[in-house]
Amino acid sequence: TLIKEEVGQPIQRVSLGLLGRLISLALVDMSQSESIGVGQSQPDLCLLQDFFTSEQACKSLGNALVFDHREDTSVGGGHGAQWSSGVQEIIRDATANLASRTLFPFQRVSVKTSIYKLQHSQLLCSALLAIGYENARIAVGYLLAQAKELVASPPSEDQRNQQCTAAEIFGGVCRAMLLYCSTPEDREIIWETLLLPFLEDAVQKTPTYIIGAYFDACRWGIHHFPPNHFFPILKFTVVKVQTTLWQRDGADETEQGSGAAATMADRFALQSKWLYFIQSVLIELDGEDDVGAASKQPWYTASLLHDTAAPPEPEGSNDEEIELGQCWTYVSEALIPSLLNAIGHPYDKCRDHIASLLFRMCYCHRKFINTLSYGKGSRNNDPGITIMNQLASIQDSSSYSFKEKNRALGTARKFVAYCVHWGDAKHEYSQFIVPLLPLAFKALQTTEEEVSVEDRGIEAELVKGFRYAIADISTSCVVSYGVPNDITRVLTILKEMSVYDNWQIRQASAHFLRCFQGAHKFLFSQEQAENSLSIAISLLSDDRREVSNAATSALTGILAIMPQSALEELVAKYIRIANKSVKKKKKKTADAGMTEEEAEERATKENQRAKRQQRSVFVLCAVVMGRPYDTPPYIPEALAALSKHSFEQRASMGVRDEVKRVCSEFKRTHTDNWEAHKKQFTQEQLEALEDVVSTPHYYA
């Protein structure tokens, strides 16, 4: 009576909590009676059965669940409820009694929205299990009818809560009916006649920001069931994605006018919903390292979920593995071609969901293959190979238009980001991230052709995104858990990118090396350390100042952890090279009578000398910058050698500026204890340093 009459009042929410507690106690009594055997009296549930077989009562219960949510502060001014003291605590305690606590979700993927209340789905599921199958079929019809009304609710301050409650009803009904069904025929009837028609109507009418509630409701409804229990919804969502998803060769994105634009936006929004929703099914299809988690109730489920009924125990694990393998084969064959053909989707949200779907399929399929015996050793049906081949070929493909290529590259970038942040690291880095690393670097190169301002903005946004992606890859330590030669593969790619024609790619490779070496330096072998050192030194002589500065920063970090004996040898080597590469004064009569070949040869030699000078001077600068707080014996020698390259007639402007900056920085960082550091210098070395850092004046 309180649930029916006290609409929206605190006492109604308290009554919901009392109802949930009574249902929980009734389920406990039923389970104890079944365990004891014949002769034990069953709890009297006539009132509960009468309540749920009444259409008006089910409608009142649905409305009560709506008001059991927090107020939507984004509508109606956001005024808080004015309750008496203590009412808030009473309501909080009542909410805790709606259903028993659970650890859902058991997998690493968390819930997608905070407005979905799992206790509501648990309450409905427990109630339907308590009243018996025949009464539950009647109640399900009334509850889903009420849920349809809530889905179609008009805009108001309660619309969000009403539509979320519809998802909660779907989750509770779905789980209860799957627990009741014992044969494939019964499950097929339930899916086709009750659940899927409601789901199709609800997804179309529900706003995008509420679809996360259906994501969580679907996961709860099929959680820990064997694959054959929810194969109908898997097939249904796959077909929905296939039939609604934009395809590169079929859709026309050149529609004009406000009406056409609105229609296109609605169509893309529907595609986004189905792309998002299907991931909830794939997550539950994931075996979580053990087929038992998806094919039977684990030992802790009964105590945590308090389900009186349970799915029938499977006859053999091999059949379950085959079912799971067949599901993944169906998804791979039916879904991947459509997704790969839509990686250039015009709608950014759809591209985001496509990338996450591609990652989810690679991740779950790889986990399934590596964990179970079904399909091991066979790579014919591996979706990761097909996906990687398609993504890696985007940059060199001529079948894309300018906009489509940039959109497809954006999808590839998001795929890489999901591999870095969502993957297990052991396989994603080796199988997906490293092969796509050249694509990420090459995507930084902008086109030199004349393009519109809009296209140039799209390209700039893509380059910015790939810079973030490269930074994520370089700073993540996931490579340490992968295949041992992954570090060597990354350094090989960096070596190729360090000699690329585009200076922005060379600069990115220097920045990448700096972060990558800093994150993995203790894992480097001697050969890998030497390779990283050679890459950094080779970039020092780059013509672009941005590249050489980035390489100097990378080299500073590399040299900072080298042993002192190795640094002394390195300093001595490059002091000799620097002294020999000082620019010499040109003779005025030398150019007279020189042939064209001789002039070209002389220019080549001068260019080589300038590169040797810049490389050797920048190496010494990196050595000095790597010791900001102490003064080893080789530092004064390096500074004395650098001072010779600070004059106009001996070095180029870039070299001179770098020498002056490094010497000034050294003096600044050692000022506090300069008297102690000064003892490491000879008088000649001190004068050489002062010549560089002292300010020129009139009497000089």
XYZ file of C-alpha atoms in Angstrom:
700
model
C 0.000 0.000 0.000
C 2.794 2.429 0.847
C 4.500 1.775 -2.490
C 1.255 2.426 -4.349
C 0.050 5.500 -2.489
C 3.080 7.410 -1.166
C 4.323 8.460 -4.609
C 7.697 10.182 -4.477
C 7.695 10.396 -0.689
C 10.538 9.250 1.593
C 8.304 6.608 3.128
C 7.930 5.018 -0.320
C 11.702 4.619 -0.584
C 11.796 3.130 2.907
C 9.046 0.703 1.883
C 11.166 -0.395 -1.090
C 14.010 -1.218 1.254
C 11.668 -3.214 3.494
C 10.345 -5.109 0.462
C 13.884 -5.941 -0.630
C 14.797 -7.230 2.833
C 11.675 -9.414 3.026
C 12.340 -10.911 -0.400
C 15.940 -11.668 0.574
C 14.775 -13.439 3.742
C 12.180 -15.399 1.770
C 14.840 -16.588 -0.681
C 17.045 -17.685 2.184
C 14.137 -19.667 3.689
C 13.413 -21.269 0.315
C 17.016 -22.330 -0.161
C 17.191 -23.760 3.377
C 13.942 -25.676 2.841
C 15.258 -27.218 -0.373
C 18.518 -28.219 1.290
C 16.782 -29.864 4.274
C 14.339 -31.835 2.148
C 10.750 -32.962 2.355
C 8.762 -32.012 5.398
C 10.129 -28.523 5.785
C 7.465 -25.848 5.372
C 7.892 -23.364 2.550
C 7.481 -19.611 3.229
C 4.059 -18.192 2.378
C 4.521 -15.892 -0.615
C 0.878 -15.399 -1.572
C 0.916 -11.657 -0.910
C 4.089 -11.249 -2.948
C 2.604 -13.285 -5.795
C -0.605 -11.257 -5.739
C 1.414 -8.035 -5.788
C 3.502 -8.936 -8.846
C 0.585 -10.418 -10.784
C -1.261 -7.106 -10.516
C -0.675 -4.715 -13.394
C -1.308 -1.648 -11.252
C 1.084 -2.889 -8.548
C 3.877 -3.492 -11.094
C 3.328 -0.024 -12.495
C 3.498 1.486 -9.014
C 6.684 -0.460 -8.306
C 8.259 0.898 -11.493
C 7.380 4.454 -10.505
C 8.740 3.846 -7.012
C 12.061 2.726 -8.514
C 12.134 5.971 -10.514
C 11.884 8.087 -7.369
C 14.542 5.959 -5.664
C 17.237 7.689 -7.762
C 19.065 10.860 -6.961
C 17.518 14.032 -8.313
C 18.687 15.137 -11.758
C 20.284 18.473 -10.863
C 20.830 19.415 -14.522
C 17.079 20.072 -14.933
C 14.742 22.220 -12.866
C 17.239 24.456 -11.126
C 19.009 21.765 -9.105
C 17.327 22.448 -5.753
C 17.998 19.824 -3.096
C 15.241 18.056 -1.175
C 14.160 19.793 2.062
C 13.848 16.893 4.519
C 13.731 16.790 8.279
C 16.812 15.825 10.238
C 17.607 12.113 10.024
C 15.442 11.377 6.966
C 18.474 11.231 4.678
C 20.124 8.591 6.896
C 16.919 6.518 6.990
C 16.678 6.550 3.198
C 20.337 5.569 2.871
C 19.813 2.604 5.184
C 16.688 1.581 3.273
C 18.595 1.635 -0.009
C 21.213 -0.676 1.494
C 18.405 -3.201 2.204
C 17.125 -3.315 -1.378
C 19.420 -6.228 -2.221
C 22.456 -7.983 -0.854
C 25.892 -6.637 -1.655
C 27.710 -8.009 -4.674
C 31.113 -7.659 -6.280
C 29.667 -7.159 -9.751
C 31.354 -6.680 -12.126
C 33.861 -9.439 -11.459
C 35.899 -8.492 -14.545
C 38.317 -5.606 -14.865
C 35.876 -3.553 -16.971
C 33.897 -1.451 -14.522
C 30.347 -0.136 -14.771
C 29.819 2.569 -17.356
C 27.439 4.886 -15.550
C 26.841 5.930 -11.967
C 23.096 6.451 -12.335
C 22.372 2.748 -12.925
C 21.394 1.159 -9.592
C 22.231 -2.528 -9.579
C 20.149 -3.016 -6.417
C 16.981 -2.316 -8.421
C 17.787 -5.063 -10.929
C 18.690 -7.405 -8.077
C 15.396 -6.632 -6.322
C 13.326 -7.437 -9.399
C 15.333 -10.560 -10.176
C 14.954 -11.875 -6.621
C 11.234 -11.125 -6.578
C 10.643 -12.916 -9.885
C 12.588 -15.932 -8.663
C 10.587 -16.025 -5.444
C 7.079 -15.990 -6.956
C 7.552 -18.958 -9.316
C 7.800 -19.294 -13.068
C 4.131 -18.966 -14.006
C 3.594 -15.878 -11.898
C 6.928 -14.486 -13.104
C 5.817 -14.717 -16.756
C 2.775 -12.605 -15.918
C 4.828 -10.100 -13.922
C 7.441 -9.802 -16.674
C 4.786 -8.730 -19.151
C 3.576 -5.982 -16.821
C 7.106 -4.838 -15.923
C 8.284 -4.610 -19.531
C 5.125 -2.726 -20.480
C 5.868 -0.237 -17.718
C 9.483 -0.050 -18.874
C 8.327 0.853 -22.404
C 6.295 3.722 -20.993
C 9.303 4.924 -19.016
C 11.506 4.795 -22.109
C 9.061 7.004 -24.008
C 8.632 9.469 -21.153
C 8.476 13.144 -22.242
C 11.165 15.660 -21.256
C 10.948 16.533 -17.583
C 13.099 16.652 -14.467
C 12.410 12.913 -13.983
C 13.100 11.793 -17.562
C 16.668 10.638 -16.899
C 15.632 8.570 -13.889
C 12.663 7.111 -15.750
C 14.767 5.944 -18.672
C 17.417 4.560 -16.350
C 14.758 2.649 -14.421
C 13.642 1.051 -17.687
C 17.188 -0.304 -18.107
C 17.158 -1.612 -14.535
C 13.876 -3.431 -15.183
C 15.385 -4.982 -18.309
C 18.449 -6.200 -16.389
C 16.421 -7.797 -13.593
C 13.918 -9.429 -15.954
C 16.666 -10.712 -18.243
C 18.604 -12.429 -15.465
C 15.548 -13.918 -13.785
C 14.150 -15.418 -16.998
C 17.526 -16.860 -18.018
C 17.774 -18.495 -14.599
C 14.327 -20.025 -15.086
C 14.955 -21.388 -18.586
C 16.397 -24.891 -18.692
C 16.279 -25.700 -22.424
C 17.570 -23.871 -25.521
C 14.029 -23.675 -26.851
C 12.792 -21.847 -23.753
C 15.669 -19.389 -23.919
C 15.049 -18.742 -27.601
C 11.376 -17.969 -26.899
C 12.240 -15.611 -24.042
C 14.779 -13.705 -26.118
C 12.686 -13.465 -29.278
C 9.310 -12.662 -27.714
C 10.179 -10.569 -24.657
C 13.690 -9.247 -24.330
C 14.924 -8.413 -27.839
C 11.779 -6.540 -29.001
C 11.940 -4.367 -25.899
C 15.681 -3.795 -26.327
C 15.328 -2.716 -29.957
C 12.628 -0.195 -29.098
C 14.490 1.087 -26.020
C 17.845 1.655 -27.733
C 16.211 3.690 -30.502
C 14.369 5.963 -28.069
C 16.970 6.283 -25.320
C 19.368 9.271 -25.473
C 23.039 8.521 -25.962
C 24.019 9.618 -22.464
C 21.641 7.027 -20.933
C 22.747 4.089 -23.105
C 25.416 3.272 -20.522
C 22.615 2.097 -18.217
C 21.618 -0.537 -20.791
C 25.289 -1.458 -21.127
C 25.440 -2.273 -17.400
C 21.974 -3.862 -17.375
C 22.876 -6.217 -20.218
C 26.107 -7.229 -18.485
C 24.223 -7.969 -15.275
C 21.526 -9.897 -17.119
C 23.945 -12.329 -18.820
C 26.721 -12.285 -16.224
C 28.371 -15.715 -15.666
C 26.078 -17.563 -18.065
C 27.382 -19.978 -20.710
C 27.651 -18.515 -24.234
C 24.645 -20.461 -25.536
C 22.424 -18.698 -23.003
C 22.977 -15.282 -24.570
C 23.917 -16.155 -28.139
C 20.570 -14.714 -29.416
C 21.415 -11.234 -28.120
C 24.951 -11.562 -29.523
C 23.558 -12.400 -32.946
C 20.931 -9.686 -32.649
C 23.450 -6.938 -31.850
C 25.832 -8.099 -34.585
C 23.022 -7.864 -37.138
C 22.064 -4.415 -35.830
C 25.621 -3.165 -36.245
C 25.831 -4.652 -39.742
C 22.567 -3.127 -40.909
C 22.965 0.338 -39.392
C 26.707 1.027 -39.628
C 27.943 3.514 -42.212
C 30.012 1.896 -44.967
C 32.659 3.663 -47.021
C 31.351 2.588 -50.413
C 27.666 2.938 -49.688
C 26.865 6.105 -47.774
C 26.756 9.607 -49.149
C 28.105 12.153 -46.691
C 27.614 15.115 -49.005
C 24.001 15.786 -48.031
C 23.209 19.461 -47.659
C 20.660 21.401 -45.694
C 19.647 21.469 -42.064
C 17.094 18.685 -42.467
C 19.589 16.342 -44.091
C 22.174 17.170 -41.445
C 19.709 16.404 -38.637
C 18.739 13.101 -40.262
C 22.384 12.143 -40.653
C 23.103 13.035 -37.016
C 20.206 10.856 -35.838
C 21.425 7.983 -37.997
C 24.961 8.283 -36.671
C 23.650 8.493 -33.088
C 21.807 5.188 -33.548
C 24.961 3.600 -34.979
C 26.923 4.860 -32.001
C 24.437 3.270 -29.589
C 24.629 -0.185 -31.165
C 28.427 -0.022 -31.460
C 28.572 0.832 -27.787
C 25.978 -1.704 -26.652
C 27.506 -4.718 -28.395
C 30.655 -4.293 -26.331
C 28.722 -5.257 -23.203
C 27.983 -8.653 -24.768
C 31.586 -9.139 -25.891
C 32.893 -8.297 -22.413
C 30.737 -11.008 -20.875
C 31.781 -13.379 -23.649
C 35.341 -12.921 -22.462
C 36.366 -16.024 -20.528
C 38.561 -14.131 -18.001
C 41.397 -16.663 -18.227
C 39.076 -19.532 -17.327
C 36.183 -20.925 -19.278
C 34.480 -21.702 -15.967
C 33.851 -18.022 -15.373
C 31.668 -17.842 -18.473
C 30.259 -21.355 -18.607
C 29.282 -22.208 -15.044
C 28.577 -20.635 -11.696
C 31.844 -20.294 -9.719
C 31.934 -21.243 -6.058
C 31.478 -17.699 -4.768
C 28.529 -16.713 -6.987
C 25.801 -18.320 -4.897
C 26.721 -16.449 -1.735
C 27.238 -13.125 -3.491
C 24.303 -13.112 -5.883
C 21.798 -15.172 -3.836
C 20.235 -16.763 -6.888
C 18.043 -19.704 -5.866
C 18.147 -21.202 -9.314
C 21.318 -21.777 -11.260
C 22.188 -22.592 -14.832
C 22.526 -26.311 -15.425
C 26.031 -27.648 -15.002
C 27.676 -28.374 -18.328
C 28.431 -31.891 -19.399
C 32.031 -31.229 -20.318
C 34.415 -28.340 -20.599
C 35.349 -29.288 -24.133
C 31.795 -28.611 -25.363
C 31.835 -25.249 -23.602
C 35.125 -24.320 -25.218
C 33.713 -25.252 -28.610
C 30.622 -23.096 -27.991
C 32.801 -20.168 -26.961
C 35.052 -20.675 -29.962
C 32.087 -20.787 -32.305
C 30.781 -17.528 -30.852
C 34.103 -15.812 -31.461
C 34.295 -17.250 -34.971
C 30.825 -15.899 -35.733
C 31.676 -12.455 -34.376
C 34.958 -12.324 -36.280
C 33.482 -13.377 -39.600
C 30.334 -11.265 -39.350
C 31.507 -8.096 -37.661
C 35.137 -7.400 -38.533
C 34.616 -6.719 -42.281
C 31.933 -4.128 -41.496
C 34.061 -2.457 -38.828
C 37.181 -2.279 -40.976
C 35.198 -0.814 -43.851
C 33.926 1.919 -41.520
C 37.208 3.031 -39.888
C 36.871 6.279 -41.846
C 33.437 6.991 -40.333
C 32.401 10.680 -40.510
C 31.189 10.662 -36.875
C 33.921 10.882 -34.243
C 31.927 9.033 -31.567
C 31.365 6.128 -33.944
C 35.089 5.993 -34.752
C 35.778 5.883 -31.038
C 33.438 2.931 -30.573
C 34.825 1.185 -33.670
C 38.358 1.445 -32.282
C 37.287 0.130 -28.875
C 35.358 -2.706 -30.551
C 38.382 -3.694 -32.628
C 40.539 -3.697 -29.516
C 37.938 -5.651 -27.541
C 37.778 -8.343 -30.220
C 41.571 -8.652 -30.427
C 41.921 -8.675 -26.651
C 39.202 -11.213 -25.895
C 40.037 -13.520 -28.806
C 43.729 -13.558 -27.922
C 42.890 -14.283 -24.303
C 40.559 -17.082 -25.326
C 43.107 -18.692 -27.655
C 45.962 -18.480 -25.154
C 43.892 -19.841 -22.276
C 41.894 -22.667 -23.794
C 42.822 -25.586 -25.985
C 40.197 -24.791 -28.623
C 41.820 -23.172 -31.645
C 45.345 -23.186 -30.292
C 47.993 -23.174 -32.948
C 45.603 -21.870 -35.601
C 45.981 -18.283 -36.756
C 43.527 -18.488 -39.639
C 40.642 -17.047 -37.610
C 42.683 -14.592 -35.557
C 40.972 -11.184 -35.916
C 44.137 -9.432 -34.749
C 45.989 -10.302 -37.962
C 43.212 -8.950 -40.187
C 42.831 -5.796 -38.106
C 46.569 -5.114 -37.979
C 46.984 -5.558 -41.729
C 44.167 -3.108 -42.403
C 45.338 -0.452 -39.951
C 48.990 -0.678 -40.997
C 48.074 -0.133 -44.668
C 46.118 3.105 -44.127
C 49.094 5.454 -44.577
C 50.158 4.054 -47.959
C 46.676 3.372 -49.296
C 45.478 5.406 -52.285
C 41.838 4.329 -52.012
C 41.009 6.895 -49.306
C 40.183 10.527 -49.861
C 42.018 13.139 -47.780
C 39.315 13.330 -45.122
C 38.730 9.579 -45.032
C 42.441 8.866 -44.587
C 42.687 11.296 -41.688
C 39.603 9.789 -40.074
C 40.924 6.260 -40.552
C 44.263 7.283 -39.054
C 42.369 8.758 -36.118
C 40.669 5.380 -35.584
C 44.092 3.687 -35.655
C 45.357 6.175 -33.057
C 42.471 5.398 -30.735
C 43.086 1.682 -31.222
C 46.697 2.176 -30.111
C 45.545 4.207 -27.103
C 43.156 1.427 -26.031
C 45.962 -1.128 -26.366
C 48.161 0.983 -24.089
C 45.551 1.783 -21.423
C 43.216 -1.248 -21.499
C 45.501 -4.101 -22.512
C 47.293 -6.628 -20.363
C 50.637 -5.449 -21.791
C 52.102 -8.904 -22.245
C 50.682 -9.374 -25.727
C 49.284 -6.014 -26.822
C 52.685 -4.299 -26.932
C 54.301 -7.013 -29.013
C 51.393 -7.829 -31.323
C 49.656 -4.476 -31.821
C 51.582 -1.466 -30.525
C 55.047 -2.132 -31.953
C 53.789 -2.973 -35.488
C 51.742 0.249 -35.523
C 54.569 2.424 -34.191
C 55.889 3.340 -37.695
C 52.349 4.354 -38.664
C 52.169 6.638 -35.627
C 55.440 8.355 -36.556
C 54.600 8.745 -40.246
C 51.213 10.242 -39.377
C 53.065 13.293 -38.006
C 54.020 14.295 -41.549
C 51.683 16.937 -42.935
C 50.766 17.136 -46.590
C 52.530 19.715 -48.755
C 49.648 20.028 -51.199
C 47.154 22.872 -51.189
C 44.178 21.929 -49.004
C 41.293 23.851 -47.516
C 41.435 25.482 -44.111
C 39.013 22.878 -42.755
C 41.150 19.987 -43.989
C 44.281 21.604 -42.589
C 42.586 21.864 -39.212
C 41.586 18.182 -39.347
C 45.174 17.249 -40.161
C 46.554 19.394 -37.341
C 44.190 17.764 -34.864
C 45.274 14.321 -36.071
C 48.968 15.181 -35.663
C 48.293 16.461 -32.160
C 46.526 13.228 -31.270
C 49.362 11.081 -32.569
C 51.883 13.103 -30.570
C 49.920 12.206 -27.444
C 49.756 8.560 -28.542
C 53.518 8.395 -29.124
C 54.109 9.974 -25.721
C 51.845 7.337 -24.120
C 53.755 4.514 -25.769
C 57.158 5.909 -24.837
C 56.385 6.423 -21.155
C 54.489 3.185 -20.502
C 56.529 0.382 -18.950
C 54.413 -2.368 -20.486
C 57.257 -3.502 -22.728
C 59.016 -4.938 -19.686
C 56.352 -7.644 -19.432
C 56.355 -8.642 -23.064
C 58.563 -10.552 -25.447
C 62.279 -10.037 -24.635
C 63.159 -8.642 -28.056
C 60.459 -5.949 -27.984
C 62.984 -3.337 -26.860
C 65.228 -4.226 -29.795
C 62.253 -3.943 -32.183
C 61.406 -0.496 -30.841
C 65.019 0.710 -31.160
C 65.149 -0.611 -34.733
C 62.046 1.426 -35.600
C 63.554 4.499 -33.927
C 66.718 4.093 -35.982
C 64.647 4.098 -39.175
C 62.630 7.116 -38.081
C 65.773 9.039 -37.062
C 66.873 9.254 -40.712
C 63.409 10.011 -42.127
C 63.096 12.918 -44.573
C 60.567 14.843 -42.504
C 62.145 16.772 -39.616
C 59.036 16.512 -37.432
C 59.326 12.720 -37.486
C 63.007 12.941 -36.574
C 62.175 15.292 -33.714
C 59.445 12.929 -32.477
C 61.888 10.012 -32.571
C 64.312 12.004 -30.381
C 61.582 12.807 -27.853
C 60.414 9.191 -27.925
C 63.957 7.939 -27.300
C 64.332 10.254 -24.320
C 61.177 8.967 -22.606
C 61.608 5.343 -23.687
C 65.178 5.167 -22.454
C 64.207 6.784 -19.154
C 61.421 4.259 -18.555
C 63.354 1.131 -19.571
C 67.037 1.961 -19.004
C 67.443 -0.698 -16.317
C 66.142 -3.332 -18.722
C 68.518 -2.467 -21.558
C 71.232 -4.924 -22.499
C 74.683 -3.616 -23.397
C 73.881 -3.779 -27.095
C 70.558 -1.973 -26.642
C 72.224 0.759 -24.593
C 74.813 1.263 -27.329
C 72.093 1.411 -29.984
C 70.153 4.075 -28.081
C 73.374 6.069 -27.618
C 74.224 5.900 -31.319
C 70.697 6.995 -32.321
C 70.847 10.031 -30.035
C 74.340 11.026 -31.237
C 73.355 10.649 -34.898
C 70.517 13.149 -34.398
C 72.802 15.789 -32.872
C 74.118 16.907 -36.261
C 70.654 17.442 -37.733
C 70.145 20.602 -39.780
C 66.974 21.471 -37.877
C 67.590 23.065 -34.523
C 64.456 21.520 -33.056
C 65.771 18.028 -33.789
C 69.284 18.621 -32.442
C 67.918 20.209 -29.249
C 65.593 17.260 -28.659
C 68.473 14.840 -29.304
C 70.671 16.745 -26.830
C 68.011 16.372 -24.142
C 67.719 12.638 -24.887
C 71.501 12.210 -24.803
C 71.730 14.049 -21.474
C 69.492 11.448 -19.862
C 71.452 8.589 -21.415
C 74.839 9.936 -20.290
C 73.607 10.744 -16.778
C 73.542 7.035 -15.834
C 76.721 5.953 -17.623
C 79.680 4.909 -15.413
C 82.407 7.508 -14.924
C 85.061 5.480 -16.711
C 82.928 5.254 -19.845
C 82.190 8.978 -19.685
C 85.879 9.822 -19.405
C 86.606 7.813 -22.550
C 83.671 9.415 -24.357
C 84.750 12.943 -23.367
C 88.331 12.340 -24.444
C 87.151 10.967 -27.802
C 84.862 13.873 -28.628
C 87.318 16.508 -27.367
C 89.719 15.285 -30.026
C 87.000 15.393 -32.669
C 85.857 18.857 -31.547
C 89.405 20.267 -31.624
C 89.959 18.970 -35.140
C 86.630 20.297 -36.411
C 87.091 23.962 -35.419
C 86.331 26.247 -38.330
C 89.497 27.559 -39.939
C 89.985 30.989 -41.459
C 89.465 31.052 -45.213
C 92.251 32.217 -47.452
C 91.152 34.988 -49.771
C 93.202 33.644 -52.697
C 92.053 30.045 -52.234
C 88.850 30.425 -54.269
C 90.590 31.963 -57.268
C 90.978 29.626 -60.208
C 88.966 26.793 -58.567
C 86.960 24.558 -60.873
C 83.306 23.665 -60.278
C 84.165 20.117 -59.178
C 86.781 21.382 -56.731
C 84.336 23.934 -55.335
C 81.698 21.234 -54.880
C 84.186 18.927 -53.192
C 85.268 21.717 -50.895
C 81.663 22.501 -49.981
C 81.068 18.830 -49.206
C 84.092 18.715 -46.921
C 82.991 21.893 -45.187
C 79.528 20.435 -44.633
C 81.019 17.266 -43.156
C 83.297 19.335 -40.915
C 80.351 21.393 -39.682
C 78.377 18.234 -38.884
C 81.334 16.740 -36.986
C 81.721 19.967 -35.057
C 78.050 20.188 -34.155
C 77.886 16.519 -33.171
C 81.027 16.599 -31.006
C 80.165 19.923 -29.347
C 76.611 18.795 -28.548
C 77.918 15.539 -27.056
C 80.154 17.540 -24.725
C 77.232 19.837 -23.908
C 75.115 16.813 -22.966
C 77.919 15.536 -20.732
C 78.087 18.866 -18.899
C 74.297 19.128 -18.549
C 74.210 15.613 -17.077
C 76.202 16.760 -14.006
C 74.233 19.711 -12.565
C 75.358 19.325 -8.937
C 78.919 17.974 -8.965
C 82.132 18.460 -10.936
C 83.911 15.236 -11.956
C 87.432 15.596 -13.411
C 86.258 15.325 -17.021
C 83.824 18.285 -16.746
C 86.528 21.030 -16.678
C 88.179 19.408 -19.685
C 84.868 19.375 -21.564
C 84.167 23.032 -20.702
C 87.646 24.098 -21.815
C 87.107 22.326 -25.136
C 83.659 23.895 -25.538
C 84.999 27.401 -24.970
C 86.927 27.195 -28.239
C 83.638 26.985 -30.142
C 82.032 30.108 -28.687
C 83.583 32.583 -31.135
C 82.087 33.720 -34.398
C 85.040 32.819 -36.599
C 85.216 29.256 -35.219
C 81.630 27.910 -35.200
C 78.177 28.460 -36.604
C 75.551 30.441 -34.731
C 73.677 27.351 -33.523
C 76.823 25.827 -32.043
C 77.866 29.105 -30.412
C 74.461 29.654 -28.829
C 74.378 26.123 -27.435
C 77.883 26.464 -25.950
C 77.009 29.745 -24.257
C 73.750 28.354 -22.909
C 75.390 25.240 -21.462
C 78.265 27.143 -19.859
C 75.876 29.658 -18.317
C 73.642 26.876 -17.033
C 76.634 25.087 -15.518
C 77.730 28.242 -13.728
C 74.191 28.882 -12.445
C 73.674 25.359 -11.034
C 77.079 25.384 -9.301
C 76.905 28.904 -7.848
C 75.866 27.864 -4.326
C 79.039 25.859 -3.729
C 81.265 27.428 -6.364
C 84.369 27.659 -4.157
C 84.442 23.875 -3.782
C 83.755 23.233 -7.475
C 86.346 25.820 -8.460
C 89.130 23.649 -7.059
C 88.526 21.073 -9.822
C 89.608 23.626 -12.474
C 93.066 24.761 -13.496
C 93.671 28.455 -13.997
C 93.577 28.026 -17.758
C 90.276 26.142 -17.611
C 88.742 28.811 -15.371
C 89.779 31.552 -17.771
C 88.297 29.625 -20.668
C 84.981 29.288 -18.811
C 84.973 32.958 -17.834
C 85.565 33.955 -21.459
C 82.256 32.324 -22.334
C 80.046 33.282 -19.374
C 81.363 36.778 -18.649
C 79.387 39.702 -20.024
C 81.274 41.766 -22.644
C 81.910 45.400 -21.598
C 83.430 48.565 -23.014
C 86.971 47.973 -21.747
C 87.190 44.350 -22.958
